[in-house]
Amino acid sequence: MNDRVPPTAPVPLATLLRHPALGLRQVAGARETDTPVYFVHTSEMEDPVPYLLGGELLLSAGVHCPEAAGAGTYWDRYVARTVQAGAAALGFGIAPVHDTVPRALVEACDRHGLPLVEVPRQTTFTAVASAVWDAIAERRHVELRRVTEAQQSLATAAARPHPVPAVLRQLGQHLGAWTALFGPDGAELAAAGPRPPREARTALGALVARLRSGPSSAAGRATGAAGEELQLTAYGLGGPAGPENRRLALGVCAPRRDGSDGAIVGVAVVLLSLLTAQRVVAAEAERTAALVRLMLGAEPARVAGLLSRSLEQAGAASEGPERVGVASERPERVGVVSEGPEGGGLWTVVRGRRRGRVRDDGPLATAAFAAWLGTPLVDLDGDALCALVPGEGRIRAQPGWTLGVGAPVPAAELARGDADAVRALRRAVAERVPLVRHGPARAGGVASLVDPDEAGAHGRALLAPLDGAPVLLETLRVWLSLHGGWDRTAVALEVHRNTVRQRIARVEALLEVDLGDADVRMELWFALKWA
């Protein structure tokens, strides 16, 4: 594969061959079912090399080669150049020039091992390209969902009393792999998952020894007990250097390596670096802030700065390497370094905004908030506060702060709890009150008389004209929640009141409704709650 191929989720050629609407048929070349197709390119040029990046399904109707010209060595040169360009496969369209796939082309593809696919007369090249893009989008969606679920479970594991073994277990489950934490001396400190053969563990240890100072990784292969190939990867973690300038490392031994595995391991590397680094009070504040953001769905790259500052502060306060403290099944090697709230059960998200000009966002202020809220998971960033309180925390008003409190939610629904807390904070700001709670719908209310699926379908249909306009949807939601108050909505959204009026007018035009009608407002609020 050409190095210029972008990191796109590929589609196996076999998926296209099985597509019922395309009717494609492989007639020559390598029969590997997992040949990856990254994109589609149509070209009738004699030499395709200047126009290909590699990984394409190259589509051609043979316009560049009439029947008479294809009798000699023409097709052999064409296929050789296509292989040289790194194309994944060649799709040959029947019509308008050729009634069948030229025999010389079939033989050339067999010689060079290039998969040759016959595109029937009724199938357009556009249909093939559309099928590839749809398949790529679906695979990408599946990968993103897998990464999101893994990130949530890893962050939740990091909040447990014994976080390092919990993170290793979750990582091993998501990858179907054996995961291990190695000390600066190369010793295995903790591990989770099915234990691989000694040879594989030795090879993984050799990769760990090759890691350079600072962020680094190394990859290799080994043979499993049943003769299968194992993928080995080692990742250097942050923190003070140990003997020979070596650091803690994460080792992964997996039977396969998917495209989304790297993103999942990246989350684990960030969390393990945060959990195992020696830290002072300031570094602890940075760690908890990063953990809160990860649990609420932030990408690992967005918290990399917090991680770097945390490690710098920890390094400045230390005189040398320390043994990482983790809890595992091997107590003689490790000890407990931190105790946090259980990751299971319910969580309450708190969002806050500072009032006045007094600013104290240092680590001691973070510690004070942690004590006040009863949770170590506090992210204090300037005038903004975000905290995760385990259980149904009793949150009280705090002098100098405006707070919004979400309804208690399970860990898997933290994003919803965060959205509710943000809306509650907006209402508190607009109504100039110190605290607003977002309460769950009352049991036995009118909403309980409606089937949730039918209500959701009705809401989505009613709001369909606003698809692709999240700003208008949020403005409508805030405006309705504040009973149509222009000034309070402007304060909550931090925009001018004329902007609110323009957006609401646009909503009326798109939905073709009169928002001065109380029945219309009630129906739209119902739709927003259920859509």
XYZ file of C-alpha atoms in Angstrom:
531
model
C 0.000 0.000 0.000
C 1.259 3.463 -0.934
C 2.296 5.607 2.060
C 0.133 8.462 0.777
C -3.103 6.564 1.438
C -5.114 8.521 4.070
C -6.148 6.851 7.350
C -9.622 5.977 6.087
C -11.595 2.928 7.180
C -11.265 0.612 4.135
C -13.953 -1.628 2.660
C -13.060 -5.241 1.840
C -13.454 -5.983 -1.850
C -15.570 -8.987 -0.869
C -18.175 -6.603 0.582
C -18.622 -4.999 -2.851
C -18.753 -8.378 -4.584
C -21.589 -9.406 -2.268
C -23.551 -6.180 -2.810
C -26.853 -7.353 -4.361
C -27.577 -4.150 -6.270
C -24.199 -3.959 -8.029
C -23.875 -7.440 -9.538
C -20.072 -7.299 -9.583
C -18.103 -10.457 -10.413
C -14.381 -11.107 -9.987
C -12.990 -12.703 -13.130
C -9.228 -12.663 -12.542
C -6.418 -11.829 -10.131
C -5.791 -12.555 -6.464
C -8.829 -13.935 -4.657
C -8.115 -12.516 -1.217
C -11.470 -11.675 0.384
C -10.064 -8.904 2.590
C -8.413 -6.819 -0.142
C -8.919 -3.270 1.232
C -10.542 -0.628 -0.965
C -10.023 2.925 0.328
C -11.787 4.856 -2.421
C -12.914 4.735 -6.062
C -11.326 6.434 -9.067
C -12.576 6.431 -12.650
C -10.019 6.984 -15.402
C -9.719 6.274 -19.129
C -6.052 7.302 -19.303
C -3.530 4.904 -20.833
C -1.184 5.407 -17.879
C -3.048 5.645 -14.539
C 0.057 6.073 -12.346
C 0.071 9.918 -12.141
C -3.568 9.931 -11.013
C -3.598 7.301 -8.248
C -2.613 7.498 -4.576
C -2.915 3.772 -3.888
C -5.693 1.644 -2.472
C -8.250 2.586 -5.139
C -10.760 0.500 -7.000
C -9.849 1.809 -10.464
C -12.857 1.838 -12.794
C -12.445 1.848 -16.576
C -14.571 0.993 -19.604
C -11.496 0.449 -21.769
C -12.135 3.579 -23.870
C -8.383 4.134 -24.004
C -7.906 0.758 -25.712
C -10.123 -0.296 -28.638
C -10.424 -3.994 -29.427
C -7.738 -3.910 -32.108
C -5.118 -2.301 -29.860
C -5.626 -4.850 -27.093
C -4.361 -7.825 -29.003
C -0.681 -7.192 -28.251
C 1.096 -6.215 -25.046
C -1.080 -3.180 -24.332
C -3.067 -4.699 -21.457
C 0.019 -6.192 -19.838
C 1.672 -2.754 -19.670
C -1.560 -1.179 -18.409
C -1.992 -3.728 -15.605
C 1.686 -3.525 -14.626
C 1.409 0.261 -14.266
C -1.842 -0.072 -12.291
C -0.142 -2.455 -9.854
C 2.837 -0.102 -9.652
C 0.462 2.738 -8.686
C -0.823 0.643 -5.759
C -4.417 0.177 -6.913
C -6.366 -2.349 -4.862
C -8.368 -3.712 -7.808
C -9.492 -2.950 -11.359
C -13.174 -2.713 -12.266
C -13.895 -3.117 -15.977
C -17.200 -1.833 -17.303
C -19.042 -3.768 -20.007
C -20.140 -1.168 -22.624
C -19.936 1.108 -24.423
C -16.645 -0.021 -26.045
C -16.286 -3.688 -25.066
C -19.032 -6.295 -24.957
C -16.946 -8.568 -22.735
C -13.842 -8.279 -20.616
C -10.860 -8.596 -23.026
C -9.146 -11.953 -22.723
C -5.716 -10.293 -22.757
C -6.740 -8.151 -19.766
C -7.888 -11.218 -17.818
C -4.581 -12.976 -18.464
C -2.556 -9.885 -17.528
C -4.402 -9.488 -14.213
C -3.805 -13.175 -13.434
C -0.087 -12.745 -14.152
C 0.280 -9.640 -11.974
C -2.124 -10.743 -9.207
C -4.412 -7.719 -9.642
C -8.074 -8.436 -8.764
C -10.190 -7.816 -11.873
C -13.907 -7.162 -11.351
C -16.476 -7.199 -14.137
C -18.964 -4.321 -13.869
C -22.182 -5.342 -15.685
C -23.826 -3.169 -18.289
C -26.710 -2.076 -16.029
C -24.401 -0.920 -13.174
C -23.046 2.618 -13.456
C -19.661 3.610 -12.116
C -21.438 6.184 -9.961
C -23.410 3.413 -8.281
C -20.178 1.558 -7.483
C -18.590 4.700 -6.046
C -21.699 5.448 -3.989
C -21.710 1.923 -2.549
C -18.061 2.298 -1.529
C -18.651 5.654 0.183
C -21.699 4.288 2.011
C -19.739 1.266 3.214
C -16.806 3.445 4.327
C -19.166 5.770 6.220
C -20.827 2.820 7.946
C -17.475 1.310 8.977
C -16.326 4.693 10.232
C -19.523 5.062 12.248
C -19.017 1.631 13.802
C -15.413 2.484 14.677
C -16.350 5.817 16.252
C -19.077 4.172 18.308
C -16.641 1.498 19.465
C -14.048 4.121 20.451
C -16.660 6.195 22.295
C -17.913 3.210 24.287
C -14.359 2.167 25.127
C -13.419 5.690 26.207
C -16.411 5.837 28.528
C -15.702 2.495 30.170
C -11.964 3.214 30.521
C -12.605 6.595 32.136
C -15.139 5.020 34.499
C -12.625 2.320 35.415
C -10.052 5.024 36.186
C -12.409 6.423 38.843
C -12.575 3.136 40.792
C -10.652 2.600 44.053
C -7.988 0.461 42.292
C -7.838 2.227 38.929
C -4.770 0.763 37.210
C -5.884 -2.898 37.211
C -9.415 -1.758 36.307
C -8.149 0.185 33.282
C -6.002 -2.769 32.185
C -8.995 -5.118 32.447
C -11.251 -2.819 30.442
C -8.588 -2.300 27.776
C -8.043 -6.055 27.498
C -11.776 -6.678 27.107
C -12.189 -4.067 24.366
C -9.180 -5.319 22.398
C -9.542 -9.015 23.193
C -5.928 -8.784 24.342
C -3.521 -9.389 27.203
C -2.464 -6.059 28.715
C 0.370 -5.455 31.156
C 2.028 -2.555 32.972
C 5.832 -2.754 33.044
C 8.077 -0.918 35.513
C 11.198 1.096 34.634
C 13.252 -2.067 35.248
C 11.103 -4.064 32.804
C 9.324 -6.001 35.586
C 5.644 -6.809 35.128
C 3.699 -4.790 37.737
C 0.118 -5.648 36.788
C -1.643 -7.536 34.003
C -5.095 -8.515 32.775
C -6.564 -10.838 30.152
C -5.603 -14.291 28.825
C -1.900 -14.798 29.458
C 0.069 -15.452 26.227
C 2.933 -17.969 25.906
C 6.278 -17.194 27.501
C 7.857 -16.493 24.099
C 5.277 -13.782 23.371
C 5.780 -12.188 26.794
C 9.536 -12.222 26.306
C 9.200 -10.578 22.894
C 6.900 -7.938 24.389
C 9.439 -7.279 27.124
C 12.092 -6.773 24.451
C 9.862 -4.154 22.791
C 9.463 -2.372 26.120
C 13.259 -2.256 26.485
C 13.522 -0.558 23.080
C 11.264 2.367 24.017
C 12.953 5.752 23.925
C 12.704 8.457 26.577
C 9.434 10.371 26.340
C 6.315 9.345 24.382
C 7.216 6.403 22.148
C 5.927 3.059 20.926
C 7.230 -0.133 19.330
C 5.461 -2.974 17.532
C 6.253 -6.565 16.639
C 4.808 -10.044 16.174
C 4.918 -13.369 17.981
C 3.377 -16.840 17.667
C 0.579 -17.931 19.981
C 0.026 -21.308 21.629
C -2.176 -22.494 18.724
C 0.242 -21.238 16.101
C -1.713 -18.055 15.390
C 0.066 -14.750 14.864
C -0.042 -12.307 17.787
C 0.328 -8.527 17.453
C 2.651 -7.011 20.071
C 2.756 -3.304 20.921
C 4.522 -1.358 23.690
C 3.772 2.242 24.690
C 5.861 4.482 26.919
C 3.928 6.255 29.674
C 4.686 9.689 31.069
C 6.294 10.251 34.434
C 9.757 10.445 36.017
C 12.471 8.396 34.338
C 13.806 5.284 35.977
C 17.085 3.356 35.526
C 18.794 4.007 32.192
C 16.274 6.834 31.582
C 13.420 4.318 31.185
C 9.807 4.888 32.174
C 6.719 2.849 32.883
C 5.265 1.164 29.814
C 2.024 -0.405 28.649
C 2.295 -3.700 26.768
C -0.495 -5.132 24.587
C -0.580 -8.640 23.080
C -3.585 -9.096 20.761
C -4.590 -11.658 18.124
C -5.487 -8.841 15.716
C -5.090 -5.099 15.255
C -8.049 -3.056 13.959
C -8.070 0.522 12.749
C -9.791 1.832 15.888
C -7.538 -0.061 18.312
C -4.961 2.733 18.258
C -7.508 5.317 19.424
C -8.676 3.049 22.250
C -5.116 2.379 23.407
C -4.470 6.133 23.214
C -7.186 6.715 25.823
C -5.677 4.034 28.059
C -2.175 5.506 27.707
C -3.444 8.942 28.793
C -5.314 7.479 31.767
C -2.470 5.219 32.898
C -0.008 8.105 32.600
C -2.272 10.201 34.795
C -2.811 7.418 37.314
C 0.796 6.282 37.694
C 2.681 9.585 37.678
C 4.088 10.882 40.969
C 2.205 14.102 41.695
C 1.901 17.039 44.082
C -1.367 18.867 44.770
C -1.214 20.855 41.513
C -0.556 17.732 39.456
C -3.473 15.992 41.152
C -5.759 18.854 40.123
C -4.618 18.506 36.510
C -5.218 14.744 36.600
C -8.747 15.032 37.931
C -9.604 17.757 35.425
C -8.408 15.537 32.569
C -10.320 12.575 33.986
C -13.552 14.582 34.231
C -13.217 15.693 30.613
C -12.515 12.168 29.404
C -15.535 10.799 31.261
C -17.721 13.442 29.632
C -16.517 12.443 26.151
C -13.559 14.721 25.374
C -10.982 13.361 22.911
C -7.625 12.310 24.442
C -5.800 14.910 22.349
C -7.878 17.639 24.014
C -6.517 16.748 27.461
C -2.903 16.189 26.383
C -1.948 19.663 27.648
C -3.309 18.913 31.102
C -1.354 15.661 31.127
C 1.892 17.409 30.144
C 1.562 20.062 32.849
C 0.690 17.422 35.425
C 3.800 15.409 34.595
C 6.036 18.501 34.625
C 4.789 19.480 38.075
C 5.221 15.949 39.365
C 8.730 15.723 37.920
C 9.781 19.038 39.451
C 8.693 17.876 42.899
C 10.459 14.517 42.751
C 14.104 13.629 43.231
C 13.999 10.398 41.319
C 11.804 7.604 40.057
C 9.297 5.969 42.295
C 7.579 2.632 42.178
C 4.131 2.995 40.753
C 1.359 2.321 43.237
C -1.429 0.141 41.936
C -3.664 -2.447 43.496
C -3.709 -5.880 41.895
C -3.684 -9.531 42.616
C 0.056 -9.225 43.433
C 0.122 -7.118 46.653
C 3.788 -7.866 47.317
C 4.735 -5.889 44.212
C 2.317 -2.962 44.364
C 0.243 -0.803 46.704
C -2.791 1.456 46.551
C -1.991 4.943 45.269
C -5.414 6.607 45.223
C -8.956 5.932 46.203
C -11.847 7.442 44.276
C -15.567 6.939 43.949
C -16.933 3.751 42.559
C -17.457 3.890 38.801
C -20.808 2.078 38.946
C -24.180 3.394 40.094
C -25.423 6.911 39.403
C -23.489 10.129 38.791
C -24.538 13.753 39.128
C -22.953 16.304 36.802
C -22.468 19.839 38.159
C -21.685 22.829 35.935
C -20.821 26.243 37.374
C -19.936 29.800 36.413
C -18.136 32.219 38.697
C -19.801 35.479 39.735
C -17.753 38.576 40.462
C -14.091 39.314 39.844
C -12.418 37.248 42.570
C -10.397 34.504 40.928
C -8.746 31.598 42.672
C -8.490 28.648 40.315
C -5.344 27.132 41.783
C -4.988 23.585 43.102
C -6.085 24.603 46.623
C -9.322 26.018 45.245
C -9.875 22.751 43.384
C -9.255 20.809 46.588
C -11.718 23.029 48.430
C -14.399 22.388 45.826
C -13.669 18.660 45.985
C -14.233 18.700 49.739
C -17.391 20.811 49.413
C -18.921 18.573 46.720
C -17.688 15.308 48.214
C -15.852 14.146 45.076
C -12.263 14.310 43.779
C -13.521 14.646 40.186
C -13.441 18.439 39.865
C -12.406 20.440 36.789
C -11.904 24.105 37.754
C -10.848 26.097 34.689
C -10.845 29.850 35.267
C -14.436 30.984 35.716
C -15.905 27.600 34.718
C -16.519 24.597 36.960
C -17.389 21.010 36.078
C -17.640 18.198 38.594
C -18.833 14.588 38.730
C -20.460 13.664 42.025
C -21.070 9.946 42.682
C -24.642 9.019 43.525
C -27.466 11.467 44.028
C -25.283 14.140 45.595
C -26.910 16.868 47.690
C -25.512 19.935 45.978
C -25.983 23.260 47.789
C -25.467 26.814 46.556
C -21.926 28.138 46.839
C -21.158 31.841 47.440
C -19.768 33.516 44.345
C -20.945 30.779 41.962
C -23.966 30.068 39.762
C -24.562 26.336 39.473
C -26.536 23.980 37.254
C -27.091 20.410 38.490
C -28.092 17.557 36.198
C -30.337 14.686 37.179
C -28.474 11.569 38.425
C -27.616 9.278 35.498
C -25.752 5.976 34.984
C -22.126 6.201 33.867
C -23.082 5.228 30.317
C -25.346 8.305 30.095
C -22.942 10.934 31.430
C -23.209 12.905 28.187
C -26.957 13.318 28.768
C -26.374 14.300 32.386
C -23.821 16.875 31.271
C -26.218 18.352 28.705
C -28.896 18.639 31.404
C -26.440 20.351 33.764
C -25.461 22.835 31.038
C -29.126 23.681 30.418
C -29.741 24.044 34.148
C -26.772 26.425 34.382
C -28.142 28.523 31.545
C -31.470 28.829 33.326
C -29.722 29.769 36.572
C -27.749 32.504 34.794
C -30.802 33.832 32.959
C -32.999 33.817 36.075
C -30.179 35.190 38.273
C -30.502 32.463 40.892
C -27.546 30.666 42.524
C -28.594 27.106 41.651
C -30.993 25.298 39.316
C -31.564 21.549 39.265
C -32.641 19.637 36.190
C -35.285 17.297 37.528
C -36.382 14.046 35.827
C -39.880 13.792 34.384
C -42.493 13.072 37.042
C -43.621 9.471 37.189
C -47.226 9.137 36.153
C -47.270 12.472 34.311
C -48.788 13.093 30.890
C -45.609 11.844 29.229
C -46.169 8.395 30.760
C -49.357 8.066 28.683
C -47.418 8.205 25.383
C -45.394 5.431 23.812
C -41.730 6.638 23.826
C -41.008 5.330 20.318
C -44.090 6.986 18.851
C -43.353 10.196 20.726
C -39.779 10.211 19.477
C -40.850 9.613 15.881
C -43.424 12.414 16.120
C -40.873 14.799 17.619
C -38.252 14.067 14.967
C -40.796 14.524 12.176
C -42.031 17.817 13.621
C -38.493 19.192 14.019
C -37.146 17.753 10.746
C -36.975 21.218 9.048
C -34.381 22.174 11.691
C -32.082 19.222 10.945
C -28.570 20.496 10.403
C -29.265 23.683 12.406
C -28.261 22.853 16.013
C -28.018 26.559 16.898
C -31.682 27.075 16.038
C -32.701 23.959 17.983
C -30.807 25.045 21.095
C -32.163 28.598 20.854
C -35.712 27.242 20.609
C -35.108 24.930 23.577
C -33.734 27.717 25.805
C -36.381 30.222 24.679
C -39.213 27.819 25.483
C -37.657 26.814 28.820
C -37.533 30.509 29.780
C -41.171 31.067 28.793
C -40.340 33.137 25.731
C -38.240 35.702 27.572
C -36.072 37.485 25.010
C -33.647 39.098 27.454
C -33.229 36.033 29.649
C -32.674 33.832 26.583
C -30.054 36.280 25.302
C -28.271 36.158 28.672
C -28.387 32.352 28.783
C -27.039 32.003 25.235
C -24.607 34.935 25.575
C -25.907 36.630 22.416
C -27.759 39.875 21.668
C -31.539 39.889 22.140
C -31.958 40.815 18.471
C -30.051 37.636 17.567
C -32.539 35.632 19.614
C -35.453 37.320 17.833
C -33.912 36.597 14.421
C -33.327 32.939 15.272
C -36.855 32.437 16.629
C -38.268 34.119 13.523
C -36.208 31.748 11.398
C -37.554 28.775 13.402
C -41.121 29.973 12.819
C -40.474 30.261 9.083
C -38.859 26.817 8.784
C -41.495 25.060 10.873
C -44.345 27.150 9.430
C -45.859 27.751 12.872
C -46.909 30.674 15.055
C -44.886 30.611 18.269
C -47.295 33.081 19.787
C -49.763 30.192 20.056
C -49.481 28.453 23.442
C -50.573 25.113 21.933
C -47.763 25.334 19.352
C -45.196 26.106 22.043
C -46.438 23.180 24.138
C -46.221 20.771 21.178
C -42.718 21.934 20.268
C -41.545 21.543 23.864
C -42.947 18.006 23.835
C -41.086 17.330 20.558
C -37.815 18.673 21.967
C -38.136 16.466 25.038
C -38.733 13.268 23.055
C -36.975 13.726 19.691
